[in-house]
C-alpha cells in the first residue's frame, strides 16, 4: 500500500529525509486525498447526469446541457488531481504519448 501511495503522489524513489519532511508537511494526508477525490468525482458525475437530463428542456436545454456537462467533466478531471497532485497530473496529461488525446479532450470541452 505504501508503494501505491508513493507512486500516486509522484514519489517513486526514496528522497532525502529533509525534502521528504517538507513534502509531507505541505501535502494532504492520504485519507483527505481519497475523500477529496470521491467528493469531486461524485460532483462531476452528478453534473454530467444533470446536464444530460436538462438537454430535453425546450429552448434553454442546449445551454444548460453545455454548462453542466462541461462543469462535470472539469470536476471529474480535477478529482484525479487529489490523488497525484496538480503538477504531476498536468505533466502526465502533456506527455508525448497522451498529448493528442489531451488536446482533443480540452478542445471538445
PDB file of N, CA and C in Angstrom:
ATOM      1  N   UNK A   1       0.820  -1.188   0.000  1.00  0.00           N
ATOM      2  CA  UNK A   1       0.000   0.000   0.000  1.00  0.00           C
ATOM      3  C   UNK A   1       0.868   1.256   0.000  1.00  0.00           C
ATOM      4  N   UNK A   2       1.991   1.193   0.719  1.00  0.00           N
ATOM      5  CA  UNK A   2       2.888   2.353   0.735  1.00  0.00           C
ATOM      6  C   UNK A   2       3.450   2.628  -0.645  1.00  0.00           C
ATOM      7  N   UNK A   3       3.743   1.580  -1.402  1.00  0.00           N
ATOM      8  CA  UNK A   3       4.266   1.751  -2.762  1.00  0.00           C
ATOM      9  C   UNK A   3       3.232   2.455  -3.640  1.00  0.00           C
ATOM     10  N   UNK A   4       1.970   2.063  -3.518  1.00  0.00           N
ATOM     11  CA  UNK A   4       0.896   2.690  -4.283  1.00  0.00           C
ATOM     12  C   UNK A   4       0.764   4.169  -3.912  1.00  0.00           C
ATOM     13  N   UNK A   5       0.853   4.486  -2.630  1.00  0.00           N
ATOM     14  CA  UNK A   5       0.786   5.878  -2.196  1.00  0.00           C
ATOM     15  C   UNK A   5       1.942   6.680  -2.773  1.00  0.00           C
ATOM     16  N   UNK A   6       3.151   6.096  -2.779  1.00  0.00           N
ATOM     17  CA  UNK A   6       4.322   6.807  -3.309  1.00  0.00           C
ATOM     18  C   UNK A   6       4.189   7.033  -4.805  1.00  0.00           C
ATOM     19  N   UNK A   7       3.678   6.049  -5.538  1.00  0.00           N
ATOM     20  CA  UNK A   7       3.540   6.194  -6.989  1.00  0.00           C
ATOM     21  C   UNK A   7       2.491   7.245  -7.329  1.00  0.00           C
ATOM     22  N   UNK A   8       1.336   7.208  -6.655  1.00  0.00           N
ATOM     23  CA  UNK A   8       0.278   8.167  -6.947  1.00  0.00           C
ATOM     24  C   UNK A   8       0.635   9.584  -6.522  1.00  0.00           C
ATOM     25  N   UNK A   9       1.461   9.714  -5.502  1.00  0.00           N
ATOM     26  CA  UNK A   9       1.847  11.059  -5.071  1.00  0.00           C
ATOM     27  C   UNK A   9       3.071  11.564  -5.817  1.00  0.00           C
ATOM     28  N   UNK A  10       3.633  10.752  -6.707  1.00  0.00           N
ATOM     29  CA  UNK A  10       4.755  11.201  -7.522  1.00  0.00           C
ATOM     30  C   UNK A  10       6.098  10.984  -6.879  1.00  0.00           C
ATOM     31  N   UNK A  11       6.162  10.168  -5.855  1.00  0.00           N
ATOM     32  CA  UNK A  11       7.430   9.920  -5.178  1.00  0.00           C
ATOM     33  C   UNK A  11       7.790   8.438  -5.302  1.00  0.00           C
ATOM     34  N   UNK A  12       8.174   8.017  -6.514  1.00  0.00           N
ATOM     35  CA  UNK A  12       8.518   6.621  -6.758  1.00  0.00           C
ATOM     36  C   UNK A  12       9.765   6.218  -5.966  1.00  0.00           C
ATOM     37  N   UNK A  13      10.795   7.013  -6.100  1.00  0.00           N
ATOM     38  CA  UNK A  13      12.066   6.703  -5.452  1.00  0.00           C
ATOM     39  C   UNK A  13      12.111   7.355  -4.075  1.00  0.00           C
ATOM     40  N   UNK A  14      12.950   6.819  -3.237  1.00  0.00           N
ATOM     41  CA  UNK A  14      13.141   7.398  -1.920  1.00  0.00           C
ATOM     42  C   UNK A  14      13.860   8.733  -2.049  1.00  0.00           C
ATOM     43  N   UNK A  15      13.438   9.723  -1.273  1.00  0.00           N
ATOM     44  CA  UNK A  15      14.014  11.052  -1.321  1.00  0.00           C
ATOM     45  C   UNK A  15      14.830  11.283  -0.052  1.00  0.00           C
ATOM     46  N   UNK A  16      15.684  12.287  -0.080  1.00  0.00           N
ATOM     47  CA  UNK A  16      16.379  12.634   1.154  1.00  0.00           C
ATOM     48  C   UNK A  16      15.382  13.004   2.244  1.00  0.00           C
ATOM     49  N   UNK A  17      15.733  12.731   3.490  1.00  0.00           N
ATOM     50  CA  UNK A  17      14.770  12.888   4.576  1.00  0.00           C
ATOM     51  C   UNK A  17      14.301  14.332   4.747  1.00  0.00           C
ATOM     52  N   UNK A  18      15.161  15.317   4.541  1.00  0.00           N
ATOM     53  CA  UNK A  18      14.768  16.717   4.689  1.00  0.00           C
ATOM     54  C   UNK A  18      13.704  17.109   3.679  1.00  0.00           C
ATOM     55  N   UNK A  19      13.905  16.727   2.414  1.00  0.00           N
ATOM     56  CA  UNK A  19      12.932  17.036   1.375  1.00  0.00           C
ATOM     57  C   UNK A  19      11.640  16.259   1.592  1.00  0.00           C
ATOM     58  N   UNK A  20      11.747  15.033   2.031  1.00  0.00           N
ATOM     59  CA  UNK A  20      10.554  14.225   2.293  1.00  0.00           C
ATOM     60  C   UNK A  20       9.717  14.830   3.406  1.00  0.00           C
ATOM     61  N   UNK A  21      10.356  15.380   4.426  1.00  0.00           N
ATOM     62  CA  UNK A  21       9.628  16.016   5.513  1.00  0.00           C
ATOM     63  C   UNK A  21       8.880  17.251   5.027  1.00  0.00           C
ATOM     64  N   UNK A  22       9.504  18.040   4.156  1.00  0.00           N
ATOM     65  CA  UNK A  22       8.856  19.232   3.622  1.00  0.00           C
ATOM     66  C   UNK A  22       7.644  18.842   2.788  1.00  0.00           C
ATOM     67  N   UNK A  23       7.797  17.826   1.943  1.00  0.00           N
ATOM     68  CA  UNK A  23       6.688  17.376   1.100  1.00  0.00           C
ATOM     69  C   UNK A  23       5.552  16.834   1.956  1.00  0.00           C
ATOM     70  N   UNK A  24       5.879  16.055   2.972  1.00  0.00           N
ATOM     71  CA  UNK A  24       4.841  15.504   3.833  1.00  0.00           C
ATOM     72  C   UNK A  24       4.136  16.593   4.639  1.00  0.00           C
ATOM     73  N   UNK A  25       4.866  17.629   5.030  1.00  0.00           N
ATOM     74  CA  UNK A  25       4.272  18.692   5.829  1.00  0.00           C
ATOM     75  C   UNK A  25       3.360  19.587   4.992  1.00  0.00           C
ATOM     76  N   UNK A  26       3.623  19.700   3.696  1.00  0.00           N
ATOM     77  CA  UNK A  26       2.839  20.607   2.866  1.00  0.00           C
ATOM     78  C   UNK A  26       1.784  19.902   2.030  1.00  0.00           C
ATOM     79  N   UNK A  27       1.676  18.605   2.117  1.00  0.00           N
ATOM     80  CA  UNK A  27       0.702  17.893   1.290  1.00  0.00           C
ATOM     81  C   UNK A  27      -0.454  17.389   2.141  1.00  0.00           C
ATOM     82  N   UNK A  28      -1.514  17.004   1.451  1.00  0.00           N
ATOM     83  CA  UNK A  28      -2.678  16.449   2.124  1.00  0.00           C
ATOM     84  C   UNK A  28      -2.395  15.030   2.565  1.00  0.00           C
ATOM     85  N   UNK A  29      -3.063  14.592   3.601  1.00  0.00           N
ATOM     86  CA  UNK A  29      -2.955  13.207   4.035  1.00  0.00           C
ATOM     87  C   UNK A  29      -3.657  12.290   3.041  1.00  0.00           C
ATOM     88  N   UNK A  30      -3.334  11.003   3.101  1.00  0.00           N
ATOM     89  CA  UNK A  30      -3.899  10.052   2.156  1.00  0.00           C
ATOM     90  C   UNK A  30      -5.413   9.968   2.288  1.00  0.00           C
ATOM     91  N   UNK A  31      -5.926   9.962   3.512  1.00  0.00           N
ATOM     92  CA  UNK A  31      -7.372   9.903   3.727  1.00  0.00           C
ATOM     93  C   UNK A  31      -8.080  11.134   3.177  1.00  0.00           C
ATOM     94  N   UNK A  32      -7.468  12.297   3.358  1.00  0.00           N
ATOM     95  CA  UNK A  32      -8.040  13.533   2.834  1.00  0.00           C
ATOM     96  C   UNK A  32      -8.040  13.533   1.318  1.00  0.00           C
ATOM     97  N   UNK A  33      -6.978  12.999   0.727  1.00  0.00           N
ATOM     98  CA  UNK A  33      -6.909  12.914  -0.735  1.00  0.00           C
ATOM     99  C   UNK A  33      -8.025  12.024  -1.279  1.00  0.00           C
ATOM    100  N   UNK A  34      -8.234  10.888  -0.660  1.00  0.00           N
ATOM    101  CA  UNK A  34      -9.265   9.957  -1.137  1.00  0.00           C
ATOM    102  C   UNK A  34     -10.655  10.581  -0.977  1.00  0.00           C
ATOM    103  N   UNK A  35     -10.892  11.248   0.162  1.00  0.00           N
ATOM    104  CA  UNK A  35     -12.186  11.903   0.371  1.00  0.00           C
ATOM    105  C   UNK A  35     -12.406  13.014  -0.654  1.00  0.00           C
ATOM    106  N   UNK A  36     -11.376  13.798  -0.934  1.00  0.00           N
ATOM    107  CA  UNK A  36     -11.485  14.852  -1.937  1.00  0.00           C
ATOM    108  C   UNK A  36     -11.749  14.290  -3.316  1.00  0.00           C
ATOM    109  N   UNK A  37     -11.054  13.180  -3.650  1.00  0.00           N
ATOM    110  CA  UNK A  37     -11.277  12.531  -4.939  1.00  0.00           C
ATOM    111  C   UNK A  37     -12.716  12.060  -5.065  1.00  0.00           C
ATOM    112  N   UNK A  38     -13.211  11.375  -4.049  1.00  0.00           N
ATOM    113  CA  UNK A  38     -14.571  10.829  -4.101  1.00  0.00           C
ATOM    114  C   UNK A  38     -15.598  11.951  -4.210  1.00  0.00           C
ATOM    115  N   UNK A  39     -15.428  13.014  -3.410  1.00  0.00           N
ATOM    116  CA  UNK A  39     -16.386  14.122  -3.440  1.00  0.00           C
ATOM    117  C   UNK A  39     -16.373  14.825  -4.794  1.00  0.00           C
ATOM    118  N   UNK A  40     -15.191  15.107  -5.307  1.00  0.00           N
ATOM    119  CA  UNK A  40     -15.087  15.825  -6.578  1.00  0.00           C
ATOM    120  C   UNK A  40     -15.593  14.958  -7.741  1.00  0.00           C
ATOM    121  N   UNK A  41     -15.285  13.671  -7.710  1.00  0.00           N
ATOM    122  CA  UNK A  41     -15.746  12.771  -8.760  1.00  0.00           C
ATOM    123  C   UNK A  41     -17.267  12.617  -8.720  1.00  0.00           C
ATOM    124  N   UNK A  42     -17.830  12.538  -7.511  1.00  0.00           N
ATOM    125  CA  UNK A  42     -19.284  12.414  -7.386  1.00  0.00           C
ATOM    126  C   UNK A  42     -19.979  13.679  -7.899  1.00  0.00           C
ATOM    127  N   UNK A  43     -19.422  14.840  -7.581  1.00  0.00           N
ATOM    128  CA  UNK A  43     -19.984  16.098  -8.083  1.00  0.00           C
ATOM    129  C   UNK A  43     -19.896  16.142  -9.606  1.00  0.00           C
ATOM    130  N   UNK A  44     -18.775  15.683 -10.154  1.00  0.00           N
ATOM    131  CA  UNK A  44     -18.609  15.650 -11.607  1.00  0.00           C
ATOM    132  C   UNK A  44     -19.622  14.742 -12.281  1.00  0.00           C
ATOM    133  N   UNK A  45     -19.822  13.568 -11.722  1.00  0.00           N
ATOM    134  CA  UNK A  45     -20.811  12.643 -12.289  1.00  0.00           C
ATOM    135  C   UNK A  45     -22.221  13.207 -12.175  1.00  0.00           C
ATOM    136  N   UNK A  46     -22.535  13.817 -11.037  1.00  0.00           N
ATOM    137  CA  UNK A  46     -23.849  14.404 -10.835  1.00  0.00           C
ATOM    138  C   UNK A  46     -24.106  15.528 -11.836  1.00  0.00           C
ATOM    139  N   UNK A  47     -23.119  16.387 -12.046  1.00  0.00           N
ATOM    140  CA  UNK A  47     -23.281  17.483 -13.017  1.00  0.00           C
ATOM    141  C   UNK A  47     -23.458  16.939 -14.437  1.00  0.00           C
ATOM    142  N   UNK A  48     -22.707  15.911 -14.793  1.00  0.00           N
ATOM    143  CA  UNK A  48     -22.829  15.340 -16.132  1.00  0.00           C
ATOM    144  C   UNK A  48     -24.202  14.709 -16.349  1.00  0.00           C
ATOM    145  N   UNK A  49     -24.679  13.994 -15.360  1.00  0.00           N
ATOM    146  CA  UNK A  49     -26.006  13.370 -15.471  1.00  0.00           C
ATOM    147  C   UNK A  49     -27.091  14.439 -15.501  1.00  0.00           C
ATOM    148  N   UNK A  50     -26.955  15.454 -14.653  1.00  0.00           N
ATOM    149  CA  UNK A  50     -27.924  16.548 -14.639  1.00  0.00           C
ATOM    150  C   UNK A  50     -27.943  17.272 -15.981  1.00  0.00           C
ATOM    151  N   UNK A  51     -26.758  17.493 -16.554  1.00  0.00           N
ATOM    152  CA  UNK A  51     -26.692  18.130 -17.863  1.00  0.00           C
ATOM    153  C   UNK A  51     -27.376  17.304 -18.931  1.00  0.00           C
ATOM    154  N   UNK A  52     -27.193  15.998 -18.882  1.00  0.00           N
ATOM    155  CA  UNK A  52     -27.849  15.125 -19.854  1.00  0.00           C
ATOM    156  C   UNK A  52     -29.368  15.147 -19.693  1.00  0.00           C
ATOM    157  N   UNK A  53     -29.828  15.226 -18.458  1.00  0.00           N
ATOM    158  CA  UNK A  53     -31.276  15.285 -18.224  1.00  0.00           C
ATOM    159  C   UNK A  53     -31.861  16.622 -18.666  1.00  0.00           C
ATOM    160  N   UNK A  54     -31.103  17.700 -18.479  1.00  0.00           N
ATOM    161  CA  UNK A  54     -31.596  19.030 -18.836  1.00  0.00           C
ATOM    162  C   UNK A  54     -31.561  19.283 -20.342  1.00  0.00           C
ATOM    163  N   UNK A  55     -30.974  18.393 -21.089  1.00  0.00           N
ATOM    164  CA  UNK A  55     -30.899  18.550 -22.543  1.00  0.00           C
ATOM    165  C   UNK A  55     -32.276  18.609 -23.173  1.00  0.00           C
ATOM    166  N   UNK A  56     -33.248  17.972 -22.569  1.00  0.00           N
ATOM    167  CA  UNK A  56     -34.569  17.853 -23.178  1.00  0.00           C
ATOM    168  C   UNK A  56     -35.501  19.003 -22.817  1.00  0.00           C
ATOM    169  N   UNK A  57     -35.026  19.996 -22.077  1.00  0.00           N
ATOM    170  CA  UNK A  57     -35.851  21.167 -21.765  1.00  0.00           C
ATOM    171  C   UNK A  57     -35.926  22.051 -23.010  1.00  0.00           C
ATOM    172  N   UNK A  58     -37.121  22.478 -23.392  1.00  0.00           N
ATOM    173  CA  UNK A  58     -37.238  23.321 -24.590  1.00  0.00           C
ATOM    174  C   UNK A  58     -36.515  24.669 -24.421  1.00  0.00           C
ATOM    175  N   UNK A  59     -35.954  25.167 -25.481  1.00  0.00           N
ATOM    176  CA  UNK A  59     -35.291  26.455 -25.639  1.00  0.00           C
ATOM    177  C   UNK A  59     -33.973  26.585 -24.883  1.00  0.00           C
ATOM    178  N   UNK A  60     -33.907  26.333 -23.613  1.00  0.00           N
ATOM    179  CA  UNK A  60     -32.683  26.509 -22.820  1.00  0.00           C
ATOM    180  C   UNK A  60     -31.918  25.199 -22.604  1.00  0.00           C
ATOM    181  N   UNK A  61     -32.416  24.112 -23.135  1.00  0.00           N
ATOM    182  CA  UNK A  61     -31.833  22.804 -22.879  1.00  0.00           C
ATOM    183  C   UNK A  61     -30.391  22.661 -23.338  1.00  0.00           C
ATOM    184  N   UNK A  62     -30.076  23.146 -24.530  1.00  0.00           N
ATOM    185  CA  UNK A  62     -28.715  23.011 -25.047  1.00  0.00           C
ATOM    186  C   UNK A  62     -27.710  23.808 -24.228  1.00  0.00           C
ATOM    187  N   UNK A  63     -28.096  24.997 -23.805  1.00  0.00           N
ATOM    188  CA  UNK A  63     -27.198  25.826 -23.000  1.00  0.00           C
ATOM    189  C   UNK A  63     -26.965  25.184 -21.638  1.00  0.00           C
ATOM    190  N   UNK A  64     -28.027  24.710 -20.994  1.00  0.00           N
ATOM    191  CA  UNK A  64     -27.886  24.054 -19.699  1.00  0.00           C
ATOM    192  C   UNK A  64     -27.062  22.775 -19.811  1.00  0.00           C
ATOM    193  N   UNK A  65     -27.298  22.014 -20.880  1.00  0.00           N
ATOM    194  CA  UNK A  65     -26.505  20.815 -21.100  1.00  0.00           C
ATOM    195  C   UNK A  65     -25.027  21.150 -21.224  1.00  0.00           C
ATOM    196  N   UNK A  66     -24.705  22.144 -22.032  1.00  0.00           N
ATOM    197  CA  UNK A  66     -23.308  22.513 -22.249  1.00  0.00           C
ATOM    198  C   UNK A  66     -22.640  22.952 -20.950  1.00  0.00           C
ATOM    199  N   UNK A  67     -23.343  23.754 -20.164  1.00  0.00           N
ATOM    200  CA  UNK A  67     -22.759  24.261 -18.918  1.00  0.00           C
ATOM    201  C   UNK A  67     -22.549  23.134 -17.917  1.00  0.00           C
ATOM    202  N   UNK A  68     -23.573  22.348 -17.643  1.00  0.00           N
ATOM    203  CA  UNK A  68     -23.454  21.303 -16.633  1.00  0.00           C
ATOM    204  C   UNK A  68     -22.534  20.170 -17.069  1.00  0.00           C
ATOM    205  N   UNK A  69     -22.575  19.808 -18.336  1.00  0.00           N
ATOM    206  CA  UNK A  69     -21.701  18.729 -18.812  1.00  0.00           C
ATOM    207  C   UNK A  69     -20.234  19.164 -18.764  1.00  0.00           C
ATOM    208  N   UNK A  70     -19.965  20.423 -19.102  1.00  0.00           N
ATOM    209  CA  UNK A  70     -18.600  20.939 -19.033  1.00  0.00           C
ATOM    210  C   UNK A  70     -18.117  20.994 -17.589  1.00  0.00           C
ATOM    211  N   UNK A  71     -18.957  21.480 -16.692  1.00  0.00           N
ATOM    212  CA  UNK A  71     -18.583  21.504 -15.269  1.00  0.00           C
ATOM    213  C   UNK A  71     -18.346  20.093 -14.736  1.00  0.00           C
ATOM    214  N   UNK A  72     -19.155  19.146 -15.174  1.00  0.00           N
ATOM    215  CA  UNK A  72     -18.967  17.759 -14.751  1.00  0.00           C
ATOM    216  C   UNK A  72     -17.650  17.178 -15.227  1.00  0.00           C
ATOM    217  N   UNK A  73     -17.292  17.469 -16.474  1.00  0.00           N
ATOM    218  CA  UNK A  73     -16.008  16.976 -16.992  1.00  0.00           C
ATOM    219  C   UNK A  73     -14.831  17.614 -16.267  1.00  0.00           C
ATOM    220  N   UNK A  74     -14.901  18.899 -16.023  1.00  0.00           N
ATOM    221  CA  UNK A  74     -13.808  19.586 -15.322  1.00  0.00           C
ATOM    222  C   UNK A  74     -13.675  19.053 -13.889  1.00  0.00           C
ATOM    223  N   UNK A  75     -14.790  18.836 -13.213  1.00  0.00           N
ATOM    224  CA  UNK A  75     -14.736  18.307 -11.851  1.00  0.00           C
ATOM    225  C   UNK A  75     -14.192  16.879 -11.834  1.00  0.00           C
ATOM    226  N   UNK A  76     -14.564  16.067 -12.800  1.00  0.00           N
ATOM    227  CA  UNK A  76     -14.052  14.699 -12.857  1.00  0.00           C
ATOM    228  C   UNK A  76     -12.555  14.665 -13.133  1.00  0.00           C
ATOM    229  N   UNK A  77     -12.086  15.515 -14.013  1.00  0.00           N
ATOM    230  CA  UNK A  77     -10.647  15.588 -14.271  1.00  0.00           C
ATOM    231  C   UNK A  77      -9.927  16.141 -13.051  1.00  0.00           C
ATOM    232  N   UNK A  78     -10.527  17.141 -12.426  1.00  0.00           N
ATOM    233  CA  UNK A  78      -9.925  17.719 -11.228  1.00  0.00           C
ATOM    234  C   UNK A  78      -9.864  16.751 -10.059  1.00  0.00           C
ATOM    235  N   UNK A  79     -10.754  15.777 -10.039  1.00  0.00           N
ATOM    236  CA  UNK A  79     -10.761  14.816  -8.931  1.00  0.00           C
ATOM    237  C   UNK A  79      -9.480  13.988  -8.898  1.00  0.00           C
ATOM    238  N   UNK A  80      -8.916  13.688 -10.049  1.00  0.00           N
ATOM    239  CA  UNK A  80      -7.682  12.895 -10.056  1.00  0.00           C
ATOM    240  C   UNK A  80      -6.488  13.697  -9.548  1.00  0.00           C
ATOM    241  N   UNK A  81      -6.619  15.011  -9.537  1.00  0.00           N
ATOM    242  CA  UNK A  81      -5.534  15.833  -9.002  1.00  0.00           C
ATOM    243  C   UNK A  81      -5.385  15.643  -7.498  1.00  0.00           C
ATOM    244  N   UNK A  82      -6.449  15.229  -6.825  1.00  0.00           N
ATOM    245  CA  UNK A  82      -6.340  14.941  -5.399  1.00  0.00           C
ATOM    246  C   UNK A  82      -5.441  13.735  -5.153  1.00  0.00           C
ATOM    247  N   UNK A  83      -5.462  12.775  -6.055  1.00  0.00           N
ATOM    248  CA  UNK A  83      -4.670  11.564  -5.841  1.00  0.00           C
ATOM    249  C   UNK A  83      -3.194  11.749  -6.183  1.00  0.00           C
ATOM    250  N   UNK A  84      -2.896  12.457  -7.256  1.00  0.00           N
ATOM    251  CA  UNK A  84      -1.499  12.550  -7.673  1.00  0.00           C
ATOM    252  C   UNK A  84      -0.923  13.956  -7.620  1.00  0.00           C
ATOM    253  N   UNK A  85      -1.728  14.947  -7.340  1.00  0.00           N
ATOM    254  CA  UNK A  85      -1.237  16.316  -7.271  1.00  0.00           C
ATOM    255  C   UNK A  85      -1.382  17.009  -8.612  1.00  0.00           C
ATOM    256  N   UNK A  86      -1.552  18.336  -8.598  1.00  0.00           N
ATOM    257  CA  UNK A  86      -1.817  19.048  -9.844  1.00  0.00           C
ATOM    258  C   UNK A  86      -0.655  19.043 -10.832  1.00  0.00           C
ATOM    259  N   UNK A  87       0.555  19.216 -10.361  1.00  0.00           N
ATOM    260  CA  UNK A  87       1.689  19.284 -11.288  1.00  0.00           C
ATOM    261  C   UNK A  87       1.941  17.941 -11.963  1.00  0.00           C
ATOM    262  N   UNK A  88       1.874  16.866 -11.199  1.00  0.00           N
ATOM    263  CA  UNK A  88       2.090  15.549 -11.804  1.00  0.00           C
ATOM    264  C   UNK A  88       0.959  15.215 -12.779  1.00  0.00           C
ATOM    265  N   UNK A  89      -0.257  15.620 -12.444  1.00  0.00           N
ATOM    266  CA  UNK A  89      -1.388  15.398 -13.348  1.00  0.00           C
ATOM    267  C   UNK A  89      -1.156  16.113 -14.673  1.00  0.00           C
ATOM    268  N   UNK A  90      -0.749  17.382 -14.600  1.00  0.00           N
ATOM    269  CA  UNK A  90      -0.511  18.146 -15.826  1.00  0.00           C
ATOM    270  C   UNK A  90       0.665  17.579 -16.616  1.00  0.00           C
ATOM    271  N   UNK A  91       1.723  17.168 -15.935  1.00  0.00           N
ATOM    272  CA  UNK A  91       2.873  16.575 -16.631  1.00  0.00           C
ATOM    273  C   UNK A  91       2.468  15.295 -17.356  1.00  0.00           C
ATOM    274  N   UNK A  92       1.663  14.478 -16.696  1.00  0.00           N
ATOM    275  CA  UNK A  92       1.220  13.229 -17.337  1.00  0.00           C
ATOM    276  C   UNK A  92       0.258  13.493 -18.493  1.00  0.00           C
ATOM    277  N   UNK A  93      -0.591  14.492 -18.348  1.00  0.00           N
ATOM    278  CA  UNK A  93      -1.537  14.801 -19.420  1.00  0.00           C
ATOM    279  C   UNK A  93      -0.813  15.263 -20.681  1.00  0.00           C
ATOM    280  N   UNK A  94       0.301  15.970 -20.515  1.00  0.00           N
ATOM    281  CA  UNK A  94       1.009  16.519 -21.669  1.00  0.00           C
ATOM    282  C   UNK A  94       2.245  15.721 -22.057  1.00  0.00           C
ATOM    283  N   UNK A  95       2.330  14.451 -21.625  1.00  0.00           N
ATOM    284  CA  UNK A  95       3.379  13.567 -22.113  1.00  0.00           C
ATOM    285  C   UNK A  95       3.152  13.334 -23.606  1.00  0.00           C
ATOM    286  N   UNK A  96       4.221  13.069 -24.361  1.00  0.00           N
ATOM    287  CA  UNK A  96       4.060  12.897 -25.820  1.00  0.00           C
ATOM    288  C   UNK A  96       3.049  11.815 -26.210  1.00  0.00           C
ATOM    289  N   UNK A  97       2.966  10.749 -25.430  1.00  0.00           N
ATOM    290  CA  UNK A  97       2.030   9.671 -25.788  1.00  0.00           C
ATOM    291  C   UNK A  97       0.578  10.049 -25.514  1.00  0.00           C
ATOM    292  N   UNK A  98       0.345  11.047 -24.663  1.00  0.00           N
ATOM    293  CA  UNK A  98      -1.021  11.445 -24.318  1.00  0.00           C
ATOM    294  C   UNK A  98      -1.387  12.819 -24.850  1.00  0.00           C
ATOM    295  N   UNK A  99      -0.502  13.457 -25.547  1.00  0.00           N
ATOM    296  CA  UNK A  99      -0.694  14.833 -25.977  1.00  0.00           C
ATOM    297  C   UNK A  99      -1.898  14.994 -26.903  1.00  0.00           C
ATOM    298  N   UNK A 100      -2.034  14.120 -27.881  1.00  0.00           N
ATOM    299  CA  UNK A 100      -3.150  14.237 -28.832  1.00  0.00           C
ATOM    300  C   UNK A 100      -4.485  14.037 -28.115  1.00  0.00           C
ATOM    301  N   UNK A 101      -4.561  13.049 -27.253  1.00  0.00           N
ATOM    302  CA  UNK A 101      -5.803  12.808 -26.511  1.00  0.00           C
ATOM    303  C   UNK A 101      -6.140  13.986 -25.608  1.00  0.00           C
ATOM    304  N   UNK A 102      -5.127  14.574 -24.975  1.00  0.00           N
ATOM    305  CA  UNK A 102      -5.351  15.735 -24.109  1.00  0.00           C
ATOM    306  C   UNK A 102      -5.863  16.926 -24.906  1.00  0.00           C
ATOM    307  N   UNK A 103      -5.259  17.174 -26.045  1.00  0.00           N
ATOM    308  CA  UNK A 103      -5.671  18.303 -26.874  1.00  0.00           C
ATOM    309  C   UNK A 103      -7.102  18.120 -27.373  1.00  0.00           C
ATOM    310  N   UNK A 104      -7.435  16.913 -27.824  1.00  0.00           N
ATOM    311  CA  UNK A 104      -8.799  16.634 -28.299  1.00  0.00           C
ATOM    312  C   UNK A 104      -9.799  16.821 -27.163  1.00  0.00           C
ATOM    313  N   UNK A 105      -9.457  16.332 -25.981  1.00  0.00           N
ATOM    314  CA  UNK A 105     -10.362  16.458 -24.835  1.00  0.00           C
ATOM    315  C   UNK A 105     -10.551  17.920 -24.443  1.00  0.00           C
ATOM    316  N   UNK A 106      -9.481  18.694 -24.372  1.00  0.00           N
ATOM    317  CA  UNK A 106      -9.581  20.101 -23.997  1.00  0.00           C
ATOM    318  C   UNK A 106     -10.340  20.920 -25.035  1.00  0.00           C
ATOM    319  N   UNK A 107     -10.127  20.634 -26.309  1.00  0.00           N
ATOM    320  CA  UNK A 107     -10.846  21.346 -27.371  1.00  0.00           C
ATOM    321  C   UNK A 107     -12.327  20.988 -27.328  1.00  0.00           C
ATOM    322  N   UNK A 108     -12.646  19.751 -27.059  1.00  0.00           N
ATOM    323  CA  UNK A 108     -14.055  19.353 -27.026  1.00  0.00           C
ATOM    324  C   UNK A 108     -14.786  19.916 -25.819  1.00  0.00           C
ATOM    325  N   UNK A 109     -14.075  20.184 -24.749  1.00  0.00           N
ATOM    326  CA  UNK A 109     -14.717  20.818 -23.582  1.00  0.00           C
ATOM    327  C   UNK A 109     -15.065  22.243 -23.962  1.00  0.00           C
TER     328      UNK A 109
END
